[in-house]
mmCIF file of C-alpha atoms in Angstrom:
data_model
loop_
_atom_site.group_PDB
_atom_site.id
_atom_site.type_symbol
_atom_site.label_atom_id
_atom_site.label_comp_id
_atom_site.label_asym_id
_atom_site.label_seq_id
_atom_site.Cartn_x
_atom_site.Cartn_y
_atom_site.Cartn_z
ATOM 1 C CA THR Q 288 -5.482 6.322 -24.802
ATOM 2 C CA ILE Q 289 -3.532 4.279 -22.273
ATOM 3 C CA ASP Q 290 -3.910 6.290 -19.086
ATOM 4 C CA GLU Q 291 -2.537 5.641 -15.609
ATOM 5 C CA ARG Q 292 -5.689 3.894 -14.432
ATOM 6 C CA LEU Q 293 -5.747 1.454 -17.365
ATOM 7 C CA THR Q 294 -2.036 0.833 -16.877
ATOM 8 C CA GLY Q 295 -2.627 0.044 -13.203
ATOM 9 C CA ASP Q 296 -5.516 -2.301 -14.032
ATOM 10 C CA TYR Q 297 -3.361 -4.118 -16.577
ATOM 11 C CA TYR Q 298 -0.519 -4.512 -14.098
ATOM 12 C CA LEU Q 299 -2.813 -5.940 -11.423
ATOM 13 C CA ARG Q 300 -4.528 -8.311 -13.848
ATOM 14 C CA VAL Q 301 -1.253 -9.739 -15.126
ATOM 15 C CA LEU Q 302 0.191 -10.116 -11.627
ATOM 16 C CA GLN Q 303 -2.900 -11.915 -10.365
ATOM 17 C CA ASN Q 304 -3.098 -14.252 -13.354
ATOM 18 C CA TYR Q 305 0.616 -15.008 -13.340
ATOM 19 C CA PHE Q 306 0.751 -16.123 -9.711
ATOM 20 C CA GLU Q 307 -2.326 -18.283 -10.267
ATOM 21 C CA ALA Q 308 -0.901 -19.818 -13.449
ATOM 22 C CA ILE Q 309 2.557 -20.548 -12.063
ATOM 23 C CA LYS Q 310 1.007 -22.798 -9.399
ATOM 24 C CA LYS Q 311 0.351 -25.286 -12.210
ATOM 25 C CA GLY Q 312 4.039 -25.385 -13.073
ATOM 26 C CA GLY Q 313 6.158 -24.170 -15.962
ATOM 27 C CA ASP Q 314 9.140 -21.891 -16.476
ATOM 28 C CA PHE Q 315 8.873 -18.156 -15.876
ATOM 29 C CA GLN Q 316 9.040 -16.900 -19.457
ATOM 30 C CA THR Q 317 6.576 -19.415 -20.908
ATOM 31 C CA VAL Q 318 3.971 -18.754 -18.225
ATOM 32 C CA PHE Q 319 4.531 -14.999 -18.377
ATOM 33 C CA ASP Q 320 4.089 -14.865 -22.164
ATOM 34 C CA LYS Q 321 0.865 -16.899 -22.038
ATOM 35 C CA VAL Q 322 -0.569 -14.727 -19.288
ATOM 36 C CA THR Q 323 0.217 -11.401 -20.949
ATOM 37 C CA GLU Q 324 -1.161 -12.583 -24.293
ATOM 38 C CA SER Q 325 -4.354 -13.785 -22.625
ATOM 39 C CA VAL Q 326 -4.891 -10.570 -20.633
ATOM 40 C CA ALA Q 327 -4.239 -8.350 -23.663
ATOM 41 C CA LYS Q 328 -7.087 -10.105 -25.500
ATOM 42 C CA GLU Q 329 -9.631 -9.075 -22.870
ATOM 43 C CA ASP Q 330 -12.084 -6.373 -24.003
ATOM 44 C CA LEU Q 331 -10.972 -3.960 -21.290
ATOM 45 C CA TYR Q 332 -7.504 -3.779 -22.831
ATOM 46 C CA ALA Q 333 -8.568 -3.642 -26.484
ATOM 47 C CA VAL Q 334 -6.846 -0.265 -26.794
ATOM 48 C CA LEU Q 335 -3.524 -2.058 -26.403
ATOM 49 C CA ARG Q 336 -4.112 -3.716 -29.799
ATOM 50 C CA VAL Q 337 -5.459 -0.805 -31.835
ATOM 51 C CA LYS Q 338 -2.294 0.743 -33.269
ATOM 52 C CA PRO Q 339 1.334 -0.301 -33.743
ATOM 53 C CA SER Q 340 2.279 2.381 -31.222
ATOM 54 C CA HIS Q 341 -0.020 0.748 -28.687
ATOM 55 C CA ASN Q 342 1.614 -2.611 -29.324
ATOM 56 C CA TYR Q 343 4.912 -0.963 -28.485
ATOM 57 C CA GLN Q 344 3.442 0.433 -25.270
ATOM 58 C CA ARG Q 345 2.144 -3.007 -24.365
ATOM 59 C CA LYS Q 346 5.630 -4.395 -24.903
ATOM 60 C CA GLN Q 347 7.012 -1.757 -22.532
ATOM 61 C CA LEU Q 348 4.359 -2.581 -19.929
ATOM 62 C CA ASN Q 349 5.222 -6.264 -20.184
ATOM 63 C CA GLU Q 350 8.932 -5.602 -19.764
ATOM 64 C CA THR Q 351 8.178 -3.611 -16.625
ATOM 65 C CA LEU Q 352 5.973 -6.425 -15.300
ATOM 66 C CA SER Q 353 8.584 -9.037 -16.130
ATOM 67 C CA ARG Q 354 11.167 -7.231 -14.003
ATOM 68 C CA MET Q 355 8.672 -6.707 -11.191
ATOM 69 C CA ILE Q 356 7.615 -10.365 -11.058
ATOM 70 C CA GLN Q 357 11.223 -11.529 -11.090
ATOM 71 C CA VAL Q 358 11.929 -9.249 -8.125
ATOM 72 C CA LEU Q 359 8.913 -10.703 -6.293
ATOM 73 C CA LEU Q 360 10.128 -14.224 -7.014
ATOM 74 C CA GLN Q 361 13.600 -13.359 -5.792
ATOM 75 C CA ARG Q 362 12.108 -11.934 -2.585
ATOM 76 C CA ASP Q 363 10.139 -15.139 -2.096
ATOM 77 C CA GLN Q 364 13.449 -17.005 -2.015
ATOM 78 C CA LEU Q 365 14.887 -14.618 0.596
ATOM 79 C CA LEU Q 366 11.912 -14.416 2.958
ATOM 80 C CA GLY Q 367 10.236 -17.025 5.117
ATOM 81 C CA LEU Q 368 6.828 -15.579 4.274
ATOM 82 C CA GLU Q 369 4.130 -17.433 2.368
ATOM 83 C CA ASN Q 370 2.343 -15.676 -0.464
ATOM 84 C CA ALA Q 371 -1.079 -16.462 0.993
ATOM 85 C CA ALA Q 372 -3.196 -14.568 -1.536
ATOM 86 C CA ASN Q 373 -3.157 -12.229 -4.512
ATOM 87 C CA GLU Q 374 -6.071 -9.871 -5.130
ATOM 88 C CA LYS Q 375 -7.823 -11.073 -1.971
ATOM 89 C CA THR Q 376 -11.353 -9.697 -1.683
ATOM 90 C CA PHE Q 377 -12.978 -9.120 1.687
ATOM 91 C CA THR Q 378 -16.346 -8.089 3.095
ATOM 92 C CA LYS Q 379 -16.094 -6.978 6.698
ATOM 93 C CA THR Q 380 -18.635 -6.032 9.336
ATOM 94 C CA TYR Q 381 -18.000 -4.562 12.792
ATOM 95 C CA PRO Q 382 -20.123 -4.737 15.953
ATOM 96 C CA TRP Q 383 -20.669 -0.986 15.789
ATOM 97 C CA MET Q 384 -22.204 -1.401 12.333
ATOM 98 C CA ALA Q 385 -25.171 -3.173 13.937
ATOM 99 C CA ASN Q 386 -26.307 0.170 15.353
ATOM 100 C CA TYR Q 387 -27.228 1.520 11.923
ATOM 101 C CA PRO Q 388 -30.745 1.253 10.424
ATOM 102 C CA ILE Q 389 -29.411 -0.354 7.237
ATOM 103 C CA PRO Q 390 -26.738 -3.028 6.622
ATOM 104 C CA VAL Q 391 -23.229 -1.581 6.344
ATOM 105 C CA TYR Q 392 -20.238 -3.460 4.957
ATOM 106 C CA LEU Q 393 -16.591 -2.683 4.407
ATOM 107 C CA ARG Q 394 -15.370 -4.174 1.137
ATOM 108 C CA GLY Q 395 -12.012 -4.128 -0.591
ATOM 109 C CA VAL Q 396 -9.256 -6.015 -2.369
ATOM 110 C CA ILE Q 397 -5.787 -6.670 -0.931
ATOM 111 C CA ASP Q 398 -3.262 -6.851 -3.778
ATOM 112 C CA ARG Q 399 -0.828 -9.163 -1.993
ATOM 113 C CA LEU Q 400 -1.095 -10.892 1.372
ATOM 114 C CA GLU Q 401 1.860 -12.674 2.953
ATOM 115 C CA THR Q 402 1.877 -14.595 6.228
ATOM 116 C CA MET Q 403 4.170 -16.629 8.440
ATOM 117 C CA LEU Q 404 3.513 -18.831 11.448
ATOM 118 C CA TYR Q 405 5.871 -18.565 14.399
ATOM 119 C CA GLU Q 406 5.847 -19.541 18.030
ATOM 120 C CA GLU Q 407 5.957 -17.061 20.910
ATOM 121 C CA LYS Q 408 6.072 -18.393 24.478
ATOM 122 C CA GLY Q 409 4.451 -21.615 23.352
ATOM 123 C CA GLN Q 410 1.665 -19.788 21.503
ATOM 124 C CA GLU Q 411 1.261 -19.940 17.714
ATOM 125 C CA LYS Q 412 1.164 -16.491 16.115
ATOM 126 C CA HIS Q 413 0.520 -15.243 12.580
ATOM 127 C CA LEU Q 414 2.760 -12.566 11.096
ATOM 128 C CA ILE Q 415 0.797 -10.488 8.584
ATOM 129 C CA GLN Q 416 2.193 -8.384 5.744
ATOM 130 C CA VAL Q 417 0.066 -6.569 3.153
ATOM 131 C CA THR Q 418 1.228 -4.932 -0.066
ATOM 132 C CA ASP Q 419 -0.609 -2.477 -2.282
ATOM 133 C CA TYR Q 420 0.699 -2.229 -5.848
ATOM 134 C CA LYS Q 421 1.002 1.246 -7.355
ATOM 135 C CA SER Q 422 1.828 2.311 -10.913
ATOM 136 C CA GLY Q 423 3.258 5.583 -9.557
ATOM 137 C CA LYS Q 424 5.246 6.736 -6.554
ATOM 138 C CA ARG Q 425 3.494 6.478 -3.205
ATOM 139 C CA GLU Q 426 4.613 6.995 0.369
ATOM 140 C CA VAL Q 427 2.790 6.571 3.671
ATOM 141 C CA ASP Q 428 1.233 9.964 4.409
ATOM 142 C CA PHE Q 429 0.640 10.448 8.131
ATOM 143 C CA GLY Q 430 -1.041 13.780 7.461
ATOM 144 C CA GLY Q 431 -3.491 12.031 5.148
ATOM 145 C CA ILE Q 432 -4.130 9.316 7.731
ATOM 146 C CA TYR Q 433 -4.722 11.954 10.386
ATOM 147 C CA GLN Q 434 -7.298 13.677 8.177
ATOM 148 C CA GLY Q 435 -8.955 10.359 7.377
ATOM 149 C CA ILE Q 436 -8.294 10.539 3.631
ATOM 150 C CA ASP Q 437 -5.461 8.029 3.260
ATOM 151 C CA LEU Q 438 -6.656 4.938 5.109
ATOM 152 C CA GLN Q 439 -6.538 2.278 2.389
ATOM 153 C CA LEU Q 440 -3.222 0.562 3.112
ATOM 154 C CA PHE Q 441 -3.646 0.264 6.870
ATOM 155 C CA THR Q 442 -7.296 -0.700 6.496
ATOM 156 C CA TYR Q 443 -6.077 -3.779 4.623
ATOM 157 C CA LEU Q 444 -3.762 -4.643 7.491
ATOM 158 C CA LEU Q 445 -6.496 -3.975 10.063
ATOM 159 C CA VAL Q 446 -9.024 -6.208 8.306
ATOM 160 C CA GLN Q 447 -6.599 -9.084 7.914
ATOM 161 C CA LEU Q 448 -5.468 -8.965 11.540
ATOM 162 C CA GLN Q 449 -9.073 -8.869 12.719
ATOM 163 C CA SER Q 450 -9.881 -11.969 10.657
ATOM 164 C CA LEU Q 451 -7.718 -13.949 13.100
ATOM 165 C CA PRO Q 452 -8.559 -14.975 16.685
ATOM 166 C CA LYS Q 453 -7.767 -12.303 19.264
ATOM 167 C CA ASN Q 454 -4.050 -11.795 19.947
ATOM 168 C CA LYS Q 455 -3.106 -14.331 17.262
ATOM 169 C CA GLY Q 456 -2.081 -11.815 14.598
ATOM 170 C CA ILE Q 457 1.056 -9.661 14.588
ATOM 171 C CA PRO Q 458 1.504 -6.853 12.020
ATOM 172 C CA LEU Q 459 4.823 -7.376 10.236
ATOM 173 C CA GLY Q 460 4.257 -4.469 7.875
ATOM 174 C CA ALA Q 461 2.133 -2.573 5.372
ATOM 175 C CA PHE Q 462 3.780 -1.474 2.141
ATOM 176 C CA TYR Q 463 3.336 0.187 -1.193
ATOM 177 C CA GLN Q 464 5.096 -1.499 -4.097
ATOM 178 C CA GLU Q 465 5.696 0.701 -7.113
ATOM 179 C CA ILE Q 466 5.619 -1.175 -10.396
ATOM 180 C CA LYS Q 467 8.183 0.671 -12.437
ATOM 181 C CA SER Q 468 11.142 0.606 -14.755
ATOM 182 C CA PRO Q 469 13.884 2.260 -12.704
ATOM 183 C CA LEU Q 470 15.732 5.057 -14.474
ATOM 184 C CA LYS Q 471 19.511 4.844 -14.522
ATOM 185 C CA GLU Q 472 22.014 7.517 -15.514
ATOM 186 C CA ILE Q 473 24.097 6.376 -18.481
ATOM 187 C CA THR Q 474 27.521 8.009 -18.671
ATOM 188 C CA SER Q 475 29.402 5.521 -20.799
ATOM 189 C CA GLN Q 476 28.986 2.664 -23.253
ATOM 190 C CA ALA Q 477 29.967 0.279 -20.460
ATOM 191 C CA ASP Q 478 27.044 1.577 -18.345
ATOM 192 C CA TYR Q 479 24.664 0.966 -21.244
ATOM 193 C CA ASP Q 480 25.985 -2.527 -21.949
ATOM 194 C CA HIS Q 481 25.690 -3.446 -18.264
ATOM 195 C CA LEU Q 482 22.127 -2.139 -17.979
ATOM 196 C CA TYR Q 483 20.979 -3.752 -21.213
ATOM 197 C CA ALA Q 484 22.398 -7.179 -20.422
ATOM 198 C CA ARG Q 485 21.616 -7.538 -16.744
ATOM 199 C CA LYS Q 486 18.945 -9.761 -15.250
ATOM 200 C CA VAL Q 487 17.294 -9.585 -11.889
ATOM 201 C CA GLY Q 488 18.874 -12.691 -10.399
ATOM 202 C CA GLU Q 489 22.370 -11.583 -11.421
ATOM 203 C CA ASN Q 490 22.222 -8.098 -9.928
ATOM 204 C CA PRO Q 491 21.804 -7.584 -6.177
ATOM 205 C CA ASP Q 492 21.036 -3.879 -6.618
ATOM 206 C CA MET Q 493 17.725 -4.763 -8.284
ATOM 207 C CA LEU Q 494 16.174 -5.565 -4.910
ATOM 208 C CA ALA Q 495 17.073 -2.132 -3.573
ATOM 209 C CA GLU Q 496 15.571 -0.435 -6.634
ATOM 210 C CA TYR Q 497 12.231 -2.038 -5.806
ATOM 211 C CA ARG Q 498 12.496 -1.622 -2.031
ATOM 212 C CA TYR Q 499 9.140 -1.490 -0.219
ATOM 213 C CA LYS Q 500 7.683 1.889 0.777
ATOM 214 C CA GLY Q 501 5.801 1.711 4.027
ATOM 215 C CA TYR Q 502 6.295 0.690 7.656
ATOM 216 C CA LEU Q 503 7.796 -2.411 9.219
ATOM 217 C CA LEU Q 504 7.482 -3.799 12.723
ATOM 218 C CA GLY Q 505 10.706 -2.767 14.456
ATOM 219 C CA SER Q 506 11.606 -6.146 15.935
ATOM 220 C CA GLN Q 507 15.031 -7.603 15.237
ATOM 221 C CA GLU Q 508 13.909 -10.909 16.713
ATOM 222 C CA LEU Q 509 11.067 -11.307 14.227
ATOM 223 C CA LEU Q 510 13.138 -10.030 11.307
ATOM 224 C CA ASN Q 511 15.729 -12.696 12.001
ATOM 225 C CA GLN Q 512 12.976 -15.302 11.653
ATOM 226 C CA VAL Q 513 11.554 -13.760 8.487
ATOM 227 C CA LEU Q 514 14.849 -13.111 6.660
ATOM 228 C CA LYS Q 515 16.732 -16.120 5.359
ATOM 229 C CA ASP Q 516 19.686 -13.803 4.714
ATOM 230 C CA PRO Q 517 19.688 -10.901 7.221
ATOM 231 C CA HIS Q 518 22.135 -8.951 5.047
ATOM 232 C CA LYS Q 519 19.422 -8.621 2.381
ATOM 233 C CA GLY Q 520 16.927 -7.065 4.797
ATOM 234 C CA PRO Q 521 17.702 -3.384 4.044
ATOM 235 C CA ASP Q 522 17.421 -4.119 0.306
ATOM 236 C CA ILE Q 523 13.888 -5.452 0.772
ATOM 237 C CA TYR Q 524 12.484 -3.384 3.626
ATOM 238 C CA PRO Q 525 12.796 0.369 4.347
ATOM 239 C CA TYR Q 526 15.288 0.238 7.204
ATOM 240 C CA GLN Q 527 18.993 0.507 7.910
ATOM 241 C CA LEU Q 528 21.061 -0.685 10.858
ATOM 242 C CA THR Q 529 23.824 1.049 12.766
ATOM 243 C CA THR Q 530 27.194 -0.616 13.240
ATOM 244 C CA GLY Q 531 25.844 -1.717 16.625
ATOM 245 C CA GLY Q 532 22.905 -3.492 14.975
ATOM 246 C CA GLU Q 533 20.229 -0.968 15.998
ATOM 247 C CA PHE Q 534 17.660 0.578 13.647
ATOM 248 C CA THR Q 535 18.721 4.009 12.399
ATOM 249 C CA LYS Q 536 16.490 7.040 12.952
ATOM 250 C CA ARG Q 537 15.622 7.137 9.253
ATOM 251 C CA SER Q 538 14.282 3.586 9.277
ATOM 252 C CA SER Q 539 10.563 3.302 8.535
ATOM 253 C CA ILE Q 540 9.616 1.201 11.540
ATOM 254 C CA LEU Q 541 6.812 1.134 14.100
ATOM 255 C CA THR Q 542 6.635 -0.506 17.486
ATOM 256 C CA LEU Q 543 3.828 -2.975 18.145
ATOM 257 C CA LYS Q 544 2.148 -0.374 20.355
ATOM 258 C CA GLU Q 545 2.349 2.202 17.555
ATOM 259 C CA PHE Q 546 0.814 -0.262 15.113
ATOM 260 C CA ASP Q 547 -2.031 -0.924 17.561
ATOM 261 C CA THR Q 548 -2.600 2.811 18.069
ATOM 262 C CA LEU Q 549 -2.526 3.511 14.341
ATOM 263 C CA LEU Q 550 -4.937 0.702 13.478
ATOM 264 C CA ALA Q 551 -7.355 1.724 16.249
ATOM 265 C CA TYR Q 552 -7.309 5.243 14.823
ATOM 266 C CA VAL Q 553 -8.009 3.918 11.326
ATOM 267 C CA GLU Q 554 -11.048 2.007 12.607
ATOM 268 C CA ALA Q 555 -12.276 5.142 14.396
ATOM 269 C CA CYS Q 556 -11.976 7.048 11.115
ATOM 270 C CA LEU Q 557 -13.966 4.357 9.318
ATOM 271 C CA GLN Q 558 -16.744 4.589 11.893
ATOM 272 C CA ARG Q 559 -16.816 8.371 11.719
ATOM 273 C CA THR Q 560 -17.030 8.195 7.916
ATOM 274 C CA VAL Q 561 -20.037 5.856 8.071
ATOM 275 C CA ASP Q 562 -21.698 8.133 10.631
ATOM 276 C CA HIS Q 563 -21.326 11.121 8.322
ATOM 277 C CA ILE Q 564 -22.521 9.276 5.213
ATOM 278 C CA LEU Q 565 -25.670 7.888 6.847
ATOM 279 C CA ALA Q 566 -26.418 11.279 8.413
ATOM 280 C CA GLY Q 567 -26.274 12.841 4.938
ATOM 281 C CA ASP Q 568 -23.375 14.991 6.080
ATOM 282 C CA ILE Q 569 -21.183 14.815 2.986
ATOM 283 C CA PRO Q 570 -19.761 18.307 2.431
ATOM 284 C CA LEU Q 571 -17.849 19.170 -0.727
ATOM 285 C CA ASN Q 572 -14.533 20.154 0.835
ATOM 286 C CA PRO Q 573 -11.910 18.741 -1.537
ATOM 287 C CA MET Q 574 -8.142 19.100 -1.299
ATOM 288 C CA GLU Q 575 -7.129 21.795 -3.756
ATOM 289 C CA LYS Q 576 -3.964 20.122 -5.041
ATOM 290 C CA GLU Q 577 -5.209 16.553 -5.324
ATOM 291 C CA PRO Q 578 -4.574 15.519 -8.969
ATOM 292 C CA TYR Q 579 -7.738 13.519 -9.734
ATOM 293 C CA LEU Q 580 -10.532 15.563 -8.155
ATOM 294 C CA PRO Q 581 -13.215 16.699 -10.622
ATOM 295 C CA SER Q 582 -13.093 20.203 -9.138
ATOM 296 C CA THR Q 583 -9.450 20.628 -10.143
ATOM 297 C CA THR Q 584 -9.462 18.991 -13.585
ATOM 298 C CA LEU Q 585 -11.197 19.373 -16.949
ATOM 299 C CA TYR Q 586 -14.413 18.246 -15.217
ATOM 300 C CA LYS Q 587 -14.576 21.375 -13.094
ATOM 301 C CA SER Q 588 -17.799 22.534 -14.741
ATOM 302 C CA VAL Q 589 -19.415 19.133 -14.126
ATOM 303 C CA ALA Q 590 -18.404 19.120 -10.475
ATOM 304 C CA GLN Q 591 -20.024 22.553 -10.068
ATOM 305 C CA PHE Q 592 -17.795 23.347 -7.127
ATOM 306 C CA ASP Q 593 -18.204 27.098 -6.640
ATOM 307 C CA LEU Q 594 -16.019 28.699 -3.998
ATOM 308 C CA THR Q 595 -18.364 31.698 -3.830
ATOM 309 C CA GLU Q 596 -21.168 29.560 -2.398
ATOM 310 C CA PRO Q 597 -21.562 29.414 1.402
ATOM 311 C CA GLY Q 598 -19.754 26.476 2.969
ATOM 312 C CA LYS Q 599 -17.725 25.674 -0.143
ATOM 313 C CA HIS Q 600 -14.001 25.758 0.445
ATOM 314 C CA TYR Q 601 -10.902 23.717 -0.095
ATOM 315 C CA VAL Q 602 -9.400 21.819 2.809
ATOM 316 C CA ASP Q 603 -5.753 22.418 3.600
ATOM 317 C CA LYS Q 604 -3.741 19.234 3.517
ATOM 318 C CA VAL Q 605 -1.940 18.570 6.788
ATOM 319 C CA LYS Q 606 1.763 17.793 6.614
ATOM 320 C CA MET Q 607 2.730 15.508 9.440
ATOM 321 C CA ASP Q 608 5.588 13.104 10.124
ATOM 322 C CA LYS Q 609 5.374 9.936 12.193
ATOM 323 C CA THR Q 610 6.497 11.552 15.444
ATOM 324 C CA THR Q 611 4.021 14.430 15.181
ATOM 325 C CA PHE Q 612 1.199 12.031 14.303
ATOM 326 C CA PHE Q 613 1.615 9.884 17.399
ATOM 327 C CA ASP Q 614 2.289 12.919 19.611
ATOM 328 C CA GLN Q 615 -1.025 14.397 18.476
ATOM 329 C CA LEU Q 616 -2.908 11.187 19.191
ATOM 330 C CA ARG Q 617 -1.363 10.965 22.665
ATOM 331 C CA LYS Q 618 -2.310 14.582 23.317
ATOM 332 C CA GLN Q 619 -5.935 14.015 22.323
ATOM 333 C CA THR Q 620 -6.186 10.819 24.378
ATOM 334 C CA SER Q 621 -4.725 12.612 27.400
ATOM 335 C CA GLU Q 622 -7.235 15.454 27.049
ATOM 336 C CA GLU Q 623 -10.136 12.989 26.928
ATOM 337 C CA GLU Q 624 -8.910 11.065 29.936
ATOM 338 C CA GLU Q 625 -8.660 14.322 31.902
ATOM 339 C CA GLY Q 626 -12.174 15.255 30.830
ATOM 340 C CA ASP Q 627 -10.985 18.450 29.184
ATOM 341 C CA THR Q 628 -13.911 19.641 27.079
ATOM 342 C CA SER Q 629 -12.627 23.185 26.695
ATOM 343 C CA VAL Q 630 -10.491 22.364 23.690
ATOM 344 C CA GLU Q 631 -12.348 22.841 20.424
ATOM 345 C CA ARG Q 632 -11.532 19.924 18.138
ATOM 346 C CA LYS Q 633 -11.430 20.277 14.376
ATOM 347 C CA PRO Q 634 -13.439 17.799 12.273
ATOM 348 C CA ASN Q 635 -10.316 15.907 11.274
ATOM 349 C CA GLU Q 636 -9.149 15.464 14.856
ATOM 350 C CA LEU Q 637 -10.529 12.008 15.545
ATOM 351 C CA THR Q 638 -9.254 9.975 18.464
ATOM 352 C CA THR Q 639 -8.936 6.263 19.049
ATOM 353 C CA ASN Q 640 -11.762 6.453 21.608
ATOM 354 C CA GLU Q 641 -14.363 8.000 19.322
#
């Protein structure tokens, strides 16, 4: 069967190969067709060729990818960013990793890395933007970050910023990009004809349909340098402006200080995770409503997660918005600075100083 994981792998493979192939030249459709045909022949995607119904599904996947790539290409024309890498692998070490008895490495793959050079007070700076492709809906979950279970996206941003000399990197944003075929309500034949005939470059609303999900640095000055057409900004990034030109309260933005605080917290979570793993402290405390955990799926018997055993329990997922997240971190930092050891901290309550 063609499950969500295989679909995601196929999407990523095609995207990576397309942006590598287009560097050699050629028109969009010719390059796209060659890439999709080549990827579909790989053994991993043999299921896409088994039955006529699978061929139809592959056609649908390719149509979705075609729209997605055209949106990315249109964005490239509207932004001053350089597509520095696709599927960029990294292996990272930290000074604190040297304290462990065995080598420890942080490895991963950044789906899309974009950068831009700009000058600030005579100093050259690097704006960094990372994107993580998703085959389903995904939002930044501050509760998940707080509990240390949703660190992937901002880890990518952290690693890339730390690959630069100190104070040379500025976080422009970290985003999820859903690869999808947007659903539209059809109420008339005219609606159908319009939807069927339209192309990405001819329809400005296509950008908004694929708007990034994530957080952007709330700097109008930098945005004006990044955006070739400032009016297109809210169609690309998750923000809106008031009539006075200020960011609205619903805009998904962070200050530079908030980015620094968030990324320091993410690194603290990474260190705490390594500490627990090497200490053999790996308790089975899954989230009850997470969709892919063995303990909540058909593999329940294999997972052998028995709630009647001592110490076995599900962890409640914390719901937390941006304001609450940063308020909690400030509270914990304040308590540490005051030397208040009377407050019992839960396991998930890491601080940027730990």
